[in-house]
PDB file of C-alpha atoms in Angstrom:
ATOM      1  CA  MET A 225      13.298   2.037   9.166  1.00 69.00           C
ATOM      2  CA  THR A 226      12.153   0.152   6.108  1.00 84.00           C
ATOM      3  CA  GLU A 227      12.756   1.527   2.629  1.00 93.00           C
ATOM      4  CA  LEU A 228      10.283   0.784  -0.143  1.00 94.00           C
ATOM      5  CA  ASP A 229      12.927  -1.072  -2.171  1.00 94.00           C
ATOM      6  CA  GLU A 230      13.815  -3.248   0.801  1.00 94.00           C
ATOM      7  CA  LEU A 231      10.134  -3.989   1.376  1.00 94.00           C
ATOM      8  CA  GLN A 232       9.824  -5.241  -2.212  1.00 96.00           C
ATOM      9  CA  ARG A 233      13.018  -7.297  -1.894  1.00 96.00           C
ATOM     10  CA  ARG A 234      11.749  -8.971   1.254  1.00 95.00           C
ATOM     11  CA  MET A 235       8.449  -9.821  -0.376  1.00 95.00           C
ATOM     12  CA  HIS A 236      10.273 -11.200  -3.402  1.00 96.00           C
ATOM     13  CA  ALA A 237      12.504 -13.403  -1.228  1.00 96.00           C
ATOM     14  CA  THR A 238       9.551 -14.697   0.782  1.00 96.00           C
ATOM     15  CA  TYR A 239       6.828 -15.028  -1.853  1.00 94.00           C
ATOM     16  CA  GLY A 240       8.447 -14.410  -5.265  1.00 93.00           C
ATOM     17  CA  GLU A 241       8.163 -17.985  -6.511  1.00 92.00           C
ATOM     18  CA  ARG A 242       4.561 -18.369  -5.292  1.00 91.00           C
ATOM     19  CA  ASP A 243       3.647 -15.002  -6.787  1.00 89.00           C
ATOM     20  CA  ARG A 244       4.930 -16.095 -10.185  1.00 88.00           C
ATOM     21  CA  ARG A 245       2.928 -19.325 -10.062  1.00 92.00           C
ATOM     22  CA  ARG A 246      -0.197 -17.584  -8.856  1.00 90.00           C
ATOM     23  CA  GLY A 247      -0.181 -14.845 -11.488  1.00 94.00           C
ATOM     24  CA  ILE A 248      -1.322 -11.235 -11.496  1.00 96.00           C
ATOM     25  CA  PRO A 249      -5.139 -11.668 -11.443  1.00 96.00           C
ATOM     26  CA  ALA A 250      -4.944 -13.844  -8.304  1.00 95.00           C
ATOM     27  CA  THR A 251      -2.641 -11.282  -6.654  1.00 95.00           C
ATOM     28  CA  VAL A 252      -5.133  -8.501  -7.460  1.00 97.00           C
ATOM     29  CA  ALA A 253      -7.885 -10.650  -5.908  1.00 96.00           C
ATOM     30  CA  TRP A 254      -5.848 -11.138  -2.711  1.00 94.00           C
ATOM     31  CA  LEU A 255      -5.064  -7.420  -2.529  1.00 97.00           C
ATOM     32  CA  ALA A 256      -8.785  -6.623  -2.832  1.00 97.00           C
ATOM     33  CA  GLU A 257      -9.565  -9.120  -0.058  1.00 97.00           C
ATOM     34  CA  GLU A 258      -6.965  -7.524   2.230  1.00 97.00           C
ATOM     35  CA  VAL A 259      -8.353  -4.045   1.552  1.00 98.00           C
ATOM     36  CA  GLY A 260     -11.758  -5.390   2.587  1.00 98.00           C
ATOM     37  CA  GLU A 261     -10.303  -6.687   5.849  1.00 98.00           C
ATOM     38  CA  LEU A 262      -8.558  -3.346   6.396  1.00 98.00           C
ATOM     39  CA  ALA A 263     -11.842  -1.494   5.813  1.00 98.00           C
ATOM     40  CA  ARG A 264     -13.530  -3.624   8.457  1.00 98.00           C
ATOM     41  CA  ALA A 265     -10.626  -3.178  10.911  1.00 98.00           C
ATOM     42  CA  ALA A 266     -10.689   0.612  10.366  1.00 98.00           C
ATOM     43  CA  ARG A 267     -14.424   0.645  11.211  1.00 97.00           C
ATOM     44  CA  LYS A 268     -14.564  -1.642  14.204  1.00 97.00           C
ATOM     45  CA  GLY A 269     -11.239  -3.377  14.788  1.00 98.00           C
ATOM     46  CA  THR A 270      -8.718  -2.986  17.566  1.00 98.00           C
ATOM     47  CA  ARG A 271      -5.445  -1.154  17.048  1.00 98.00           C
ATOM     48  CA  ASP A 272      -3.734  -4.533  16.618  1.00 98.00           C
ATOM     49  CA  ASP A 273      -6.288  -5.585  13.977  1.00 98.00           C
ATOM     50  CA  GLN A 274      -5.696  -2.333  12.109  1.00 98.00           C
ATOM     51  CA  LEU A 275      -1.918  -2.722  12.247  1.00 98.00           C
ATOM     52  CA  HIS A 276      -2.218  -6.335  11.050  1.00 97.00           C
ATOM     53  CA  GLU A 277      -4.402  -5.422   8.071  1.00 98.00           C
ATOM     54  CA  LEU A 278      -2.275  -2.383   7.143  1.00 98.00           C
ATOM     55  CA  GLY A 279       0.735  -4.715   7.016  1.00 97.00           C
ATOM     56  CA  ASP A 280      -1.045  -7.318   4.913  1.00 97.00           C
ATOM     57  CA  THR A 281      -2.367  -4.722   2.461  1.00 98.00           C
ATOM     58  CA  LEU A 282       1.098  -3.184   2.089  1.00 98.00           C
ATOM     59  CA  ALA A 283       2.609  -6.665   1.609  1.00 96.00           C
ATOM     60  CA  TRP A 284       0.167  -7.558  -1.183  1.00 96.00           C
ATOM     61  CA  LEU A 285       0.641  -4.185  -2.823  1.00 98.00           C
ATOM     62  CA  ALA A 286       4.413  -4.839  -2.857  1.00 97.00           C
ATOM     63  CA  SER A 287       3.829  -8.332  -4.281  1.00 96.00           C
ATOM     64  CA  LEU A 288       1.719  -6.881  -7.073  1.00 97.00           C
ATOM     65  CA  ALA A 289       4.383  -4.255  -7.839  1.00 97.00           C
ATOM     66  CA  ASN A 290       6.974  -7.052  -7.981  1.00 97.00           C
ATOM     67  CA  GLN A 291       4.883  -9.049 -10.416  1.00 96.00           C
ATOM     68  CA  LEU A 292       4.355  -6.001 -12.606  1.00 97.00           C
ATOM     69  CA  GLY A 293       8.119  -5.401 -12.525  1.00 97.00           C
ATOM     70  CA  LEU A 294       7.612  -1.907 -11.087  1.00 98.00           C
ATOM     71  CA  SER A 295       9.160  -0.018  -8.169  1.00 97.00           C
ATOM     72  CA  LEU A 296       6.983   1.446  -5.412  1.00 97.00           C
ATOM     73  CA  ASP A 297       9.718   4.015  -4.909  1.00 95.00           C
ATOM     74  CA  ASP A 298       9.335   5.152  -8.530  1.00 96.00           C
ATOM     75  CA  ALA A 299       5.555   5.065  -8.127  1.00 96.00           C
ATOM     76  CA  PHE A 300       5.660   7.320  -5.073  1.00 95.00           C
ATOM     77  CA  ALA A 301       7.965   9.810  -6.824  1.00 94.00           C
ATOM     78  CA  ARG A 302       4.789  11.570  -8.059  1.00 93.00           C
ATOM     79  CA  TYR A 303       4.192  12.713  -4.493  1.00 94.00           C
ATOM     80  CA  ALA A 304       7.816  13.742  -3.795  1.00 87.00           C
ATOM     81  CA  ASN A 305       7.169  17.466  -4.290  1.00 87.00           C
ATOM     82  CA  GLY A 306       3.724  17.752  -2.785  1.00 92.00           C
ATOM     83  CA  CYS A 307       0.363  17.162  -4.411  1.00 95.00           C
ATOM     84  CA  PRO A 308       0.859  15.879  -7.995  1.00 94.00           C
ATOM     85  CA  ARG A 309      -2.167  17.916  -9.160  1.00 93.00           C
ATOM     86  CA  CYS A 310      -1.594  21.374  -7.648  1.00 94.00           C
ATOM     87  CA  GLY A 311       2.133  20.975  -6.884  1.00 93.00           C
ATOM     88  CA  SER A 312       1.712  22.436  -3.400  1.00 94.00           C
ATOM     89  CA  THR A 313       2.415  21.331   0.169  1.00 95.00           C
ATOM     90  CA  PRO A 314      -0.099  21.425   1.702  1.00 95.00           C
ATOM     91  CA  CYS A 315      -2.375  20.610  -1.223  1.00 95.00           C
ATOM     92  CA  THR A 316      -4.489  23.541  -2.399  1.00 94.00           C
ATOM     93  CA  CYS A 317      -6.717  21.677  -4.892  1.00 93.00           C
ATOM     94  CA  ARG A 318     -10.413  22.567  -4.786  1.00 86.00           C
ATOM     95  CA  GLU A 319     -12.324  20.077  -2.660  1.00 75.00           C
TER      96      GLU A 319
ATOM     97  CA  MET B 132      15.168   5.709  -1.556  1.00 68.00           C
ATOM     98  CA  THR B 133      11.988   6.410   0.367  1.00 84.00           C
ATOM     99  CA  GLU B 134      11.453   5.057   3.860  1.00 93.00           C
ATOM    100  CA  LEU B 135       7.965   4.183   5.044  1.00 94.00           C
ATOM    101  CA  ASP B 136       8.101   6.796   7.816  1.00 94.00           C
ATOM    102  CA  GLU B 137       9.124   9.478   5.346  1.00 94.00           C
ATOM    103  CA  LEU B 138       6.297   8.463   3.035  1.00 94.00           C
ATOM    104  CA  GLN B 139       3.800   8.942   5.868  1.00 96.00           C
ATOM    105  CA  ARG B 140       5.352  12.298   6.833  1.00 96.00           C
ATOM    106  CA  ARG B 141       5.085  13.539   3.259  1.00 95.00           C
ATOM    107  CA  MET B 142       1.462  12.511   3.017  1.00 95.00           C
ATOM    108  CA  HIS B 143       0.761  14.198   6.354  1.00 96.00           C
ATOM    109  CA  ALA B 144       2.389  17.451   5.209  1.00 96.00           C
ATOM    110  CA  THR B 145       0.513  17.423   1.910  1.00 96.00           C
ATOM    111  CA  TYR B 146      -2.913  16.089   2.902  1.00 94.00           C
ATOM    112  CA  GLY B 147      -2.997  15.887   6.724  1.00 93.00           C
ATOM    113  CA  GLU B 148      -5.483  18.702   7.200  1.00 92.00           C
ATOM    114  CA  ARG B 149      -7.794  17.481   4.411  1.00 91.00           C
ATOM    115  CA  ASP B 150      -7.592  13.931   5.739  1.00 89.00           C
ATOM    116  CA  ARG B 151      -8.743  15.078   9.150  1.00 88.00           C
ATOM    117  CA  ARG B 152     -11.700  16.968   7.713  1.00 92.00           C
ATOM    118  CA  ARG B 153     -12.642  14.100   5.419  1.00 90.00           C
ATOM    119  CA  GLY B 154     -12.558  11.388   8.075  1.00 94.00           C
ATOM    120  CA  ILE B 155     -11.694   7.702   8.013  1.00 96.00           C
ATOM    121  CA  PRO B 156     -14.725   6.282   6.129  1.00 96.00           C
ATOM    122  CA  ALA B 157     -14.133   8.653   3.199  1.00 95.00           C
ATOM    123  CA  THR B 158     -10.432   7.729   3.156  1.00 95.00           C
ATOM    124  CA  VAL B 159     -11.347   4.032   3.042  1.00 97.00           C
ATOM    125  CA  ALA B 160     -13.695   4.783   0.126  1.00 96.00           C
ATOM    126  CA  TRP B 161     -10.925   6.579  -1.777  1.00 94.00           C
ATOM    127  CA  LEU B 162      -8.487   3.747  -1.098  1.00 97.00           C
ATOM    128  CA  ALA B 163     -11.015   1.247  -2.471  1.00 97.00           C
ATOM    129  CA  GLU B 164     -11.489   3.396  -5.572  1.00 97.00           C
ATOM    130  CA  GLU B 165      -7.715   3.530  -6.167  1.00 97.00           C
ATOM    131  CA  VAL B 166      -7.422  -0.236  -5.778  1.00 98.00           C
ATOM    132  CA  GLY B 167     -10.112  -0.572  -8.451  1.00 98.00           C
ATOM    133  CA  GLU B 168      -8.127   1.681 -10.777  1.00 98.00           C
ATOM    134  CA  LEU B 169      -4.985  -0.321 -10.013  1.00 98.00           C
ATOM    135  CA  ALA B 170      -6.819  -3.585 -10.813  1.00 98.00           C
ATOM    136  CA  ARG B 171      -7.855  -2.190 -14.180  1.00 98.00           C
ATOM    137  CA  ALA B 172      -4.340  -0.894 -14.930  1.00 98.00           C
ATOM    138  CA  ALA B 173      -2.840  -4.291 -13.984  1.00 98.00           C
ATOM    139  CA  ARG B 174      -5.216  -5.976 -16.461  1.00 97.00           C
ATOM    140  CA  LYS B 175      -4.999  -3.672 -19.444  1.00 97.00           C
ATOM    141  CA  GLY B 176      -3.072  -0.501 -18.613  1.00 98.00           C
ATOM    142  CA  THR B 177       0.290   0.698 -19.827  1.00 98.00           C
ATOM    143  CA  ARG B 178       3.357   0.580 -17.612  1.00 98.00           C
ATOM    144  CA  ASP B 179       2.821   4.285 -16.862  1.00 98.00           C
ATOM    145  CA  ASP B 180      -0.805   3.654 -15.881  1.00 98.00           C
ATOM    146  CA  GLN B 181       0.295   0.870 -13.555  1.00 98.00           C
ATOM    147  CA  LEU B 182       2.995   3.023 -11.962  1.00 98.00           C
ATOM    148  CA  HIS B 183       0.511   5.875 -11.511  1.00 97.00           C
ATOM    149  CA  GLU B 184      -2.078   3.668  -9.798  1.00 98.00           C
ATOM    150  CA  LEU B 185       0.508   1.906  -7.616  1.00 98.00           C
ATOM    151  CA  GLY B 186       1.599   5.350  -6.399  1.00 97.00           C
ATOM    152  CA  ASP B 187      -1.958   6.496  -5.713  1.00 97.00           C
ATOM    153  CA  THR B 188      -2.855   3.300  -3.861  1.00 98.00           C
ATOM    154  CA  LEU B 189       0.279   3.564  -1.721  1.00 97.00           C
ATOM    155  CA  ALA B 190      -0.463   7.235  -1.037  1.00 96.00           C
ATOM    156  CA  TRP B 191      -4.019   6.504   0.155  1.00 96.00           C
ATOM    157  CA  LEU B 192      -2.822   3.580   2.247  1.00 98.00           C
ATOM    158  CA  ALA B 193      -0.333   5.945   3.943  1.00 97.00           C
ATOM    159  CA  SER B 194      -3.102   8.528   4.470  1.00 96.00           C
ATOM    160  CA  LEU B 195      -5.294   5.903   6.113  1.00 97.00           C
ATOM    161  CA  ALA B 196      -2.407   4.785   8.360  1.00 97.00           C
ATOM    162  CA  ASN B 197      -1.877   8.438   9.347  1.00 97.00           C
ATOM    163  CA  GLN B 198      -5.520   8.868  10.236  1.00 96.00           C
ATOM    164  CA  LEU B 199      -5.499   5.686  12.297  1.00 97.00           C
ATOM    165  CA  GLY B 200      -2.359   6.966  14.068  1.00 97.00           C
ATOM    166  CA  LEU B 201      -0.415   3.871  13.019  1.00 98.00           C
ATOM    167  CA  SER B 202       3.007   3.331  11.442  1.00 97.00           C
ATOM    168  CA  LEU B 203       3.360   1.376   8.185  1.00 97.00           C
ATOM    169  CA  ASP B 204       6.857   0.493   9.356  1.00 95.00           C
ATOM    170  CA  ASP B 205       5.428  -1.152  12.490  1.00 96.00           C
ATOM    171  CA  ALA B 206       2.754  -2.808  10.361  1.00 96.00           C
ATOM    172  CA  PHE B 207       5.310  -4.343   8.010  1.00 95.00           C
ATOM    173  CA  ALA B 208       7.402  -5.650  10.945  1.00 94.00           C
ATOM    174  CA  ARG B 209       5.292  -8.849  10.758  1.00 93.00           C
ATOM    175  CA  TYR B 210       7.070  -9.661   7.509  1.00 93.00           C
ATOM    176  CA  ALA B 211      10.577  -8.752   8.728  1.00 87.00           C
ATOM    177  CA  ASN B 212      11.636 -12.354   9.332  1.00 87.00           C
ATOM    178  CA  GLY B 213       9.926 -14.074   6.440  1.00 92.00           C
ATOM    179  CA  CYS B 214       6.365 -15.348   6.212  1.00 95.00           C
ATOM    180  CA  PRO B 215       4.445 -14.456   9.404  1.00 94.00           C
ATOM    181  CA  ARG B 216       2.616 -17.807   9.264  1.00 93.00           C
ATOM    182  CA  CYS B 217       5.389 -20.353   8.660  1.00 94.00           C
ATOM    183  CA  GLY B 218       8.328 -18.148   9.691  1.00 93.00           C
ATOM    184  CA  SER B 219      10.354 -19.160   6.613  1.00 94.00           C
ATOM    185  CA  THR B 220      12.014 -17.414   3.684  1.00 95.00           C
ATOM    186  CA  PRO B 221      10.892 -18.491   1.183  1.00 95.00           C
ATOM    187  CA  CYS B 222       7.443 -19.232   2.569  1.00 95.00           C
ATOM    188  CA  THR B 223       6.715 -22.945   2.994  1.00 94.00           C
ATOM    189  CA  CYS B 224       3.005 -22.706   3.900  1.00 93.00           C
ATOM    190  CA  ARG B 225       0.731 -25.234   2.178  1.00 86.00           C
ATOM    191  CA  GLU B 226      -0.894 -23.689  -0.870  1.00 76.00           C
TER     192      GLU B 226
END
């Protein structure tokens, strides 16, 4: 069971120095590329492809959060009590 | 401290029914839109903007994983022992 904080720590240990050298715009570009690969895998990939691209997208998202000095756990707190717009679980916002 | 499985369960409870009705292509489109908002926030947003968009991107990524029937925890297992390409922590891949 991986916690969000642990996920960020692992990414920092593995790629922190590279991330710093690369800079935020290049990390955003990589994240966008991974989302593209995930979109393709969702449309026509195998289960393994989809799992692979979900992992890569999550990894780059954690790298970006690290570079911004922000916590994914704090970021997700908006969703802790249901939908951040209507406040309900399940969400009752108009579609 | 939020675990990846808990994050997916929360998203399922809040948006599971909507996600099913919406379908995977629409979820991919929303994820792409959130990544665009995150890219803008990373470039010129406040810390609060960045935190907001990190949370939304993570939320849509979890929704997509739910719809694909896949676990983000399983997906991130590739990174459990360092870089999945070179196997090292820190990564020693050629840049």
